[in-house]
Short mmCIF file of C-alpha atoms in Angstrom, two decimals:
data_model
loop_
_atom_site.label_atom_id
_atom_site.label_comp_id
_atom_site.label_asym_id
_atom_site.label_seq_id
_atom_site.Cartn_x
_atom_site.Cartn_y
_atom_site.Cartn_z
CA UNK Y 1 0.86 -18.53 12.23
CA UNK Y 2 4.68 -19.13 11.63
CA UNK Y 3 4.04 -19.92 7.91
CA UNK Y 4 1.74 -17.05 7.43
CA UNK Y 5 4.36 -14.61 8.94
CA UNK Y 6 6.94 -16.05 6.65
CA UNK Y 7 4.64 -15.46 3.64
CA UNK Y 8 3.95 -11.83 4.67
CA UNK Y 9 7.61 -11.25 5.31
CA UNK Y 10 8.22 -12.56 1.66
CA UNK Y 11 5.62 -10.03 0.20
CA UNK Y 12 7.35 -7.08 1.97
CA UNK Y 13 10.90 -8.23 1.10
CA UNK Y 14 9.74 -8.04 -2.59
CA UNK Y 15 8.46 -4.41 -1.97
CA UNK Y 16 11.61 -3.48 -0.11
CA UNK Y 17 13.86 -4.81 -2.66
CA UNK Y 18 12.31 -2.45 -5.31
CA UNK Y 19 12.47 0.37 -2.85
CA UNK Y 20 15.95 -0.20 -1.90
CA UNK Y 21 17.10 -0.80 -5.39
CA UNK Y 22 15.65 2.39 -6.98
CA UNK Y 23 16.75 4.29 -3.92
CA UNK Y 24 20.38 3.26 -4.68
CA UNK Y 25 19.85 4.09 -8.42
CA UNK Y 26 18.55 7.59 -7.63
CA UNK Y 27 21.25 8.32 -5.48
CA UNK Y 28 23.88 7.61 -8.20
CA UNK Y 29 22.14 9.67 -10.77
CA UNK Y 30 22.58 13.37 -11.78
CA UNK Y 31 19.83 13.69 -14.43
CA UNK Y 32 16.66 14.94 -12.57
CA UNK Y 33 14.16 13.28 -14.98
CA UNK Y 34 15.66 9.89 -14.19
CA UNK Y 35 15.61 10.59 -10.49
CA UNK Y 36 11.94 11.59 -10.70
CA UNK Y 37 11.28 8.38 -12.49
CA UNK Y 38 12.99 6.21 -9.78
CA UNK Y 39 11.04 8.21 -7.03
CA UNK Y 40 7.81 7.58 -8.87
CA UNK Y 41 8.39 3.90 -8.82
CA UNK Y 42 9.42 3.89 -5.01
CA UNK Y 43 6.09 5.85 -4.42
CA UNK Y 44 4.09 3.18 -6.32
CA UNK Y 45 5.80 0.37 -4.29
CA UNK Y 46 5.03 2.14 -0.93
CA UNK Y 47 1.37 2.54 -2.14
CA UNK Y 48 1.09 -0.99 -2.64
CA UNK Y 49 2.73 -1.87 0.91
CA UNK Y 50 -0.22 0.14 2.23
CA UNK Y 51 -2.57 -1.92 0.18
CA UNK Y 52 -1.14 -5.19 1.42
CA UNK Y 53 -1.18 -3.95 5.04
CA UNK Y 54 -4.87 -2.79 4.61
CA UNK Y 55 -5.69 -6.23 3.25
CA UNK Y 56 -4.06 -8.04 6.07
CA UNK Y 57 -5.92 -5.79 8.66
CA UNK Y 58 -9.37 -6.47 6.85
CA UNK Y 59 -8.90 -10.08 6.22
CA UNK Y 60 -10.25 -11.31 9.42
CA UNK Y 61 -13.15 -8.84 9.11
CA UNK Y 62 -13.88 -10.19 5.63
CA UNK Y 63 -14.39 -6.71 4.17
CA UNK Y 64 -13.48 -6.08 0.63
CA UNK Y 65 -11.18 -3.37 -0.59
CA UNK Y 66 -11.93 -0.39 -2.72
CA UNK Y 67 -12.26 -0.98 -6.54
CA UNK Y 68 -11.56 1.45 -9.30
CA UNK Y 69 -11.53 1.55 -13.08
CA UNK Y 70 -8.15 1.19 -14.59
CA UNK Y 71 -6.22 -0.17 -17.49
CA UNK Y 72 -4.82 -3.78 -16.75
CA UNK Y 73 -1.61 -3.24 -18.61
CA UNK Y 74 -0.90 -0.33 -16.23
CA UNK Y 75 -1.36 -2.62 -13.26
CA UNK Y 76 0.96 -5.31 -14.79
CA UNK Y 77 3.69 -2.72 -15.84
CA UNK Y 78 3.61 -1.23 -12.27
CA UNK Y 79 4.17 -4.56 -10.70
CA UNK Y 80 6.76 -5.76 -13.09
CA UNK Y 81 8.71 -2.48 -13.14
CA UNK Y 82 9.81 -3.10 -9.65
CA UNK Y 83 11.59 -6.34 -10.39
CA UNK Y 84 12.40 -6.13 -14.21
CA UNK Y 85 15.89 -4.75 -13.69
CA UNK Y 86 16.76 -7.45 -11.23
CA UNK Y 87 15.40 -10.13 -13.48
CA UNK Y 88 17.32 -8.83 -16.42
CA UNK Y 89 20.65 -9.15 -14.55
CA UNK Y 90 19.79 -12.80 -13.80
CA UNK Y 91 19.20 -13.47 -17.54
CA UNK Y 92 15.26 -13.22 -17.30
CA UNK Y 93 13.55 -11.26 -20.23
CA UNK Y 94 9.96 -9.95 -19.63
CA UNK Y 95 8.01 -9.90 -22.97
CA UNK Y 96 4.81 -8.14 -23.19
CA UNK Y 97 1.87 -8.19 -25.75
CA UNK Y 98 -1.13 -5.88 -24.99
CA UNK Y 99 -4.28 -5.69 -27.04
CA UNK Y 100 -6.14 -2.47 -26.99
CA UNK Y 101 -8.62 -3.33 -24.35
CA UNK Y 102 -11.06 -0.99 -22.44
CA UNK Y 103 -10.28 -0.18 -18.67
CA UNK Y 104 -11.89 -2.43 -16.12
CA UNK Y 105 -12.97 -2.54 -12.51
CA UNK Y 106 -10.26 -3.80 -10.42
CA UNK Y 107 -8.28 -3.44 -7.12
CA UNK Y 108 -4.86 -2.07 -8.08
CA UNK Y 109 -2.92 -3.32 -4.96
CA UNK Y 110 -4.40 -6.72 -5.18
CA UNK Y 111 -3.72 -7.40 -8.79
CA UNK Y 112 -0.26 -5.99 -8.62
CA UNK Y 113 0.35 -8.48 -5.86
CA UNK Y 114 -0.94 -11.17 -8.24
CA UNK Y 115 1.55 -10.20 -10.98
CA UNK Y 116 4.40 -9.94 -8.75
CA UNK Y 117 3.88 -13.28 -7.12
CA UNK Y 118 3.49 -14.96 -10.48
CA UNK Y 119 6.80 -13.30 -11.67
CA UNK Y 120 8.63 -14.47 -8.56
CA UNK Y 121 7.28 -17.95 -8.80
CA UNK Y 122 8.51 -18.05 -12.59
CA UNK Y 123 11.85 -16.62 -11.63
CA UNK Y 124 12.36 -19.48 -9.13
CA UNK Y 125 11.41 -21.91 -11.82
CA UNK Y 126 14.35 -20.34 -14.20
CA UNK Y 127 17.40 -20.49 -12.13
CA UNK Y 128 19.46 -20.51 -15.31
CA UNK Y 129 17.50 -17.47 -17.00
CA UNK Y 130 14.60 -17.52 -19.41
CA UNK Y 131 11.59 -15.52 -20.39
CA UNK Y 132 8.47 -14.36 -18.93
CA UNK Y 133 5.57 -13.47 -21.41
CA UNK Y 134 2.46 -11.63 -20.49
CA UNK Y 135 -0.50 -11.03 -22.96
CA UNK Y 136 -3.73 -9.44 -22.73
CA UNK Y 137 -6.80 -9.78 -25.00
CA UNK Y 138 -10.67 -9.79 -25.19
CA UNK Y 139 -12.28 -13.01 -24.52
CA UNK Y 140 -16.04 -12.67 -24.84
CA UNK Y 141 -17.26 -11.01 -21.54
CA UNK Y 142 -13.82 -11.32 -20.04
CA UNK Y 143 -10.34 -9.73 -20.12
CA UNK Y 144 -7.67 -12.64 -20.67
CA UNK Y 145 -4.33 -12.34 -19.30
CA UNK Y 146 -1.91 -15.16 -20.10
CA UNK Y 147 1.35 -15.11 -17.89
CA UNK Y 148 3.87 -17.66 -19.12
CA UNK Y 149 7.43 -18.70 -18.37
CA UNK Y 150 9.92 -20.90 -19.88
CA UNK Y 151 10.84 -22.76 -16.57
CA UNK Y 152 11.00 -26.03 -15.20
CA UNK Y 153 7.21 -26.73 -15.42
CA UNK Y 154 4.81 -28.36 -12.77
CA UNK Y 155 4.38 -32.12 -12.59
CA UNK Y 156 0.91 -33.35 -13.78
CA UNK Y 157 0.30 -34.84 -10.32
CA UNK Y 158 0.68 -31.30 -8.66
CA UNK Y 159 -1.43 -29.30 -10.98
CA UNK Y 160 -4.71 -30.18 -9.35
CA UNK Y 161 -3.45 -29.05 -5.89
CA UNK Y 162 -1.46 -26.12 -7.07
CA UNK Y 163 -3.92 -23.51 -5.59
CA UNK Y 164 -4.53 -25.29 -2.21
CA UNK Y 165 -3.30 -23.34 0.81
CA UNK Y 166 0.05 -24.56 2.08
CA UNK Y 167 0.67 -26.94 -0.85
CA UNK Y 168 4.13 -26.09 -2.32
CA UNK Y 169 6.46 -27.63 -4.79
CA UNK Y 170 9.28 -25.59 -3.31
CA UNK Y 171 11.12 -27.38 -0.52
CA UNK Y 172 14.31 -26.84 1.54
CA UNK Y 173 15.66 -23.84 3.28
CA UNK Y 174 16.43 -20.48 1.93
CA UNK Y 175 14.70 -17.76 -0.36
CA UNK Y 176 13.51 -20.34 -2.81
CA UNK Y 177 11.65 -22.37 -0.36
CA UNK Y 178 7.94 -21.82 -0.31
CA UNK Y 179 5.14 -21.53 2.35
CA UNK Y 180 2.40 -22.63 0.05
CA UNK Y 181 0.53 -19.41 0.39
CA UNK Y 182 1.32 -17.35 -2.57
CA UNK Y 183 -0.95 -19.14 -5.18
CA UNK Y 184 -3.64 -19.66 -2.77
CA UNK Y 185 -3.79 -15.86 -2.15
CA UNK Y 186 -3.69 -15.28 -5.87
CA UNK Y 187 -6.72 -17.56 -6.46
CA UNK Y 188 -8.53 -15.73 -3.59
CA UNK Y 189 -7.86 -12.41 -5.13
CA UNK Y 190 -8.92 -13.35 -8.67
CA UNK Y 191 -12.28 -14.87 -7.03
CA UNK Y 192 -12.91 -11.59 -5.28
CA UNK Y 193 -12.64 -9.95 -8.76
CA UNK Y 194 -15.26 -12.26 -10.04
CA UNK Y 195 -12.69 -13.97 -12.20
CA UNK Y 196 -11.02 -17.29 -12.94
CA UNK Y 197 -7.46 -18.54 -12.89
CA UNK Y 198 -6.33 -21.72 -14.58
CA UNK Y 199 -2.90 -23.23 -14.98
CA UNK Y 200 -1.38 -25.36 -17.69
CA UNK Y 201 2.25 -26.80 -17.60
CA UNK Y 202 4.73 -29.09 -19.28
CA UNK Y 203 7.74 -30.32 -17.36
CA UNK Y 204 10.96 -28.81 -18.78
CA UNK Y 205 9.06 -26.55 -21.10
CA UNK Y 206 7.12 -24.01 -18.94
CA UNK Y 207 4.01 -22.88 -17.23
CA UNK Y 208 1.13 -20.68 -18.27
CA UNK Y 209 -1.33 -19.13 -15.80
CA UNK Y 210 -4.47 -17.91 -17.42
CA UNK Y 211 -6.43 -15.27 -15.62
CA UNK Y 212 -10.09 -14.18 -16.79
CA UNK Y 213 -11.42 -10.87 -15.36
CA UNK Y 214 -14.90 -9.66 -15.90
CA UNK Y 215 -15.10 -6.95 -18.69
CA UNK Y 216 -16.75 -4.66 -16.22
CA UNK Y 217 -16.27 -1.00 -16.97
CA UNK Y 218 -18.01 0.79 -14.29
CA UNK Y 219 -17.04 1.25 -10.71
CA UNK Y 220 -19.59 0.44 -8.00
CA UNK Y 221 -21.59 3.03 -6.52
CA UNK Y 222 -20.15 5.11 -3.60
CA UNK Y 223 -22.55 3.64 -1.22
CA UNK Y 224 -21.39 0.04 -2.12
CA UNK Y 225 -17.72 0.84 -1.70
CA UNK Y 226 -16.11 -0.23 1.60
CA UNK Y 227 -14.37 2.25 3.72
CA UNK Y 228 -10.52 2.70 2.74
CA UNK Y 229 -7.64 4.15 4.35
CA UNK Y 230 -7.22 7.96 3.43
CA UNK Y 231 -5.14 8.07 0.29
CA UNK Y 232 -3.16 10.74 -1.48
CA UNK Y 233 -5.47 13.59 -2.76
CA UNK Y 234 -6.60 12.38 -6.15
CA UNK Y 235 -5.73 15.76 -7.82
CA UNK Y 236 -2.29 15.49 -6.53
CA UNK Y 237 -2.73 19.05 -5.09
CA UNK Y 238 -2.95 20.29 -1.69
CA UNK Y 239 -5.96 22.40 -0.48
CA UNK Y 240 -4.48 25.99 -0.09
CA UNK Y 241 -4.62 27.91 3.10
CA UNK Y 242 -3.37 31.38 3.64
CA UNK Y 243 -3.50 31.40 7.22
CA UNK Y 244 -0.46 30.09 9.12
CA UNK Y 245 -0.70 28.79 12.47
CA UNK Y 246 1.26 27.33 15.58
CA UNK Y 247 1.34 23.57 15.48
CA UNK Y 248 2.33 20.95 18.05
CA UNK Y 249 3.42 17.46 16.79
CA UNK Y 250 3.29 14.91 19.47
CA UNK Y 251 4.81 11.37 18.52
CA UNK Y 252 7.33 9.25 20.14
CA UNK Y 253 9.07 8.40 16.85
CA UNK Y 254 11.52 11.03 16.08
CA UNK Y 255 11.38 10.58 12.12
CA UNK Y 256 7.65 10.99 12.23
CA UNK Y 257 7.93 14.24 14.04
CA UNK Y 258 10.66 15.32 11.70
CA UNK Y 259 8.66 14.66 8.31
CA UNK Y 260 5.52 16.24 9.57
CA UNK Y 261 7.46 19.25 10.98
CA UNK Y 262 9.39 19.61 7.55
CA UNK Y 263 6.14 19.38 5.69
CA UNK Y 264 4.62 22.16 7.71
CA UNK Y 265 7.40 24.43 8.14
CA UNK Y 266 7.84 24.37 4.39
CA UNK Y 267 4.39 25.94 4.12
CA UNK Y 268 4.90 28.70 6.58
CA UNK Y 269 3.64 27.16 9.92
CA UNK Y 270 5.39 27.67 13.06
CA UNK Y 271 5.88 24.01 14.43
CA UNK Y 272 7.15 22.70 17.90
CA UNK Y 273 7.58 18.90 18.59
CA UNK Y 274 7.14 16.71 21.68
CA UNK Y 275 8.40 13.28 22.10
CA UNK Y 276 6.17 12.25 24.93
CA UNK Y 277 2.73 13.07 26.45
CA UNK Y 278 4.36 14.62 29.42
CA UNK Y 279 6.32 16.92 27.24
CA UNK Y 280 3.21 18.02 25.33
CA UNK Y 281 1.29 18.77 28.32
CA UNK Y 282 4.08 21.09 29.60
CA UNK Y 283 4.22 22.83 26.17
CA UNK Y 284 0.54 23.38 26.36
CA UNK Y 285 0.52 24.94 29.65
CA UNK Y 286 3.18 27.59 28.43
CA UNK Y 287 2.00 28.18 24.76
CA UNK Y 288 -1.05 28.39 22.69
CA UNK Y 289 -1.25 26.09 19.65
CA UNK Y 290 -3.74 26.39 16.92
CA UNK Y 291 -3.39 22.76 16.07
CA UNK Y 292 -1.86 19.48 17.58
CA UNK Y 293 -1.05 16.47 15.68
CA UNK Y 294 -1.30 13.53 18.38
CA UNK Y 295 -0.01 10.08 18.00
CA UNK Y 296 -2.65 7.95 19.74
CA UNK Y 297 -0.47 5.02 20.65
CA UNK Y 298 2.60 6.18 22.53
CA UNK Y 299 4.23 4.12 25.42
CA UNK Y 300 4.32 6.52 28.11
CA UNK Y 301 0.61 7.52 28.23
CA UNK Y 302 -2.72 6.21 26.94
CA UNK Y 303 -3.84 8.14 23.91
CA UNK Y 304 -7.38 8.77 25.27
CA UNK Y 305 -6.21 9.86 28.70
CA UNK Y 306 -3.76 12.30 27.03
CA UNK Y 307 -6.48 13.69 24.94
CA UNK Y 308 -8.55 14.35 27.85
CA UNK Y 309 -5.72 16.19 29.72
CA UNK Y 310 -5.12 18.20 26.67
CA UNK Y 311 -8.80 19.23 26.60
CA UNK Y 312 -8.51 20.15 30.34
CA UNK Y 313 -5.87 22.64 29.54
CA UNK Y 314 -7.42 24.02 26.44
CA UNK Y 315 -11.14 23.04 25.86
CA UNK Y 316 -11.02 24.39 22.37
CA UNK Y 317 -7.87 22.66 21.27
CA UNK Y 318 -7.91 21.37 17.68
CA UNK Y 319 -6.50 17.83 17.46
CA UNK Y 320 -5.67 15.57 14.52
CA UNK Y 321 -5.16 12.16 15.68
CA UNK Y 322 -2.42 9.94 14.04
CA UNK Y 323 -2.67 6.27 14.46
CA UNK Y 324 -1.41 3.19 13.09
CA UNK Y 325 -4.68 1.33 14.24
CA UNK Y 326 -7.65 0.65 12.12
CA UNK Y 327 -10.22 3.04 13.03
CA UNK Y 328 -12.68 0.40 14.41
CA UNK Y 329 -9.90 -0.50 16.92
CA UNK Y 330 -9.83 3.11 18.28
CA UNK Y 331 -11.76 3.35 21.66
CA UNK Y 332 -15.34 4.10 21.50
CA UNK Y 333 -14.89 6.88 23.85
CA UNK Y 334 -13.36 9.00 21.22
CA UNK Y 335 -16.97 9.67 19.86
CA UNK Y 336 -17.74 11.02 23.32
CA UNK Y 337 -14.76 13.16 23.48
CA UNK Y 338 -15.59 15.04 20.39
CA UNK Y 339 -15.16 14.91 16.69
CA UNK Y 340 -11.55 14.59 15.42
CA UNK Y 341 -9.89 14.33 12.14
CA UNK Y 342 -8.01 10.91 12.04
CA UNK Y 343 -4.98 10.15 9.95
CA UNK Y 344 -4.02 6.62 9.49
CA UNK Y 345 -0.26 5.63 9.30
CA UNK Y 346 1.31 5.39 6.82
CA UNK Y 347 0.23 8.77 5.64
CA UNK Y 348 1.32 11.11 2.76
CA UNK Y 349 2.50 14.81 2.87
CA UNK Y 350 -0.81 15.72 1.18
CA UNK Y 351 -2.94 14.28 3.95
CA UNK Y 352 -1.00 16.38 6.53
CA UNK Y 353 -1.10 19.53 4.74
CA UNK Y 354 -4.86 18.98 3.81
CA UNK Y 355 -5.78 18.13 7.47
CA UNK Y 356 -4.22 21.44 8.55
CA UNK Y 357 -6.14 23.20 5.79
CA UNK Y 358 -9.45 21.60 6.84
CA UNK Y 359 -9.08 22.46 10.49
CA UNK Y 360 -7.69 25.82 10.45
CA UNK Y 361 -9.87 26.88 7.45
CA UNK Y 362 -12.86 25.63 9.20
CA UNK Y 363 -11.82 27.67 12.37
CA UNK Y 364 -11.15 30.91 10.27
CA UNK Y 365 -14.54 30.56 8.66
CA UNK Y 366 -16.39 30.35 11.79
CA UNK Y 367 -14.98 33.61 13.15
#
């Protein structure tokens, strides 16, 4: 468990490095286009963090993740874009050679994790600098991706074990020590894509990982796709709602209350916040609210109990539940208490605004 925790921490430290680095860059820039570019990379890093969390949560349930059709070079560029600037400062160049190949069915978050892990491994093998080369091309019924470096190489006796869980060639303490999980995770991800991964290496010359992914250009039918956490509205647009309402936000985390409040007040809603269940109940007794956002896991009061007390005060209360738990871990009694919109943390601004539009829009239509 300790080694697994260390591996997970390593994954998130990579993501946070990208977020912190590009945040610092954005704060020093005056050009709005450059700032937007930095923020776009930060947004993509955050999305990838969500994907990794979802993978960890679903791992024990042996559920797959949602696949979609996308260009493989977009996936590699999104991953490498997070660390390329840092690599350049350490004397490591990233070279790309992409053939004109069709989009394929893939999981964006998982494959970004693959390419980021391979890049980090290559960096550790080149402490004095060097080059990483990534190329793509068609190979019969597969898309072939070669990921090469000019690093120290892997001894022949280790090549046959390189994908075994907990096997590592990195020893010692510090950031360059290994848990032996990275390459086994990569192997599992490629297998889930119906692909293959091979490695060739020569000591003191470098290593090449070759990935073969099926050249499948259609996404699975909707009925075959597993459930996934709610994501940003694909159109990037928020459902419009002319009616404005009185909204109560109940969450023990101040910054969560603040971001939801800012999101809704900017679109004309009247918003009041409560930091505890008791405060929320007191406000409900004195005010009418068109909609409540309720954190289901607050320390002072059980979420289901609080929901029942809210309904006792206002039987017709519209409640949107915000929860960091997977939906299957929410209590079964929720289905007995009524039908609720559920937003999973972490959430986007669009999800909040669209939840308001759905609930208040449906209420207005029923009048």
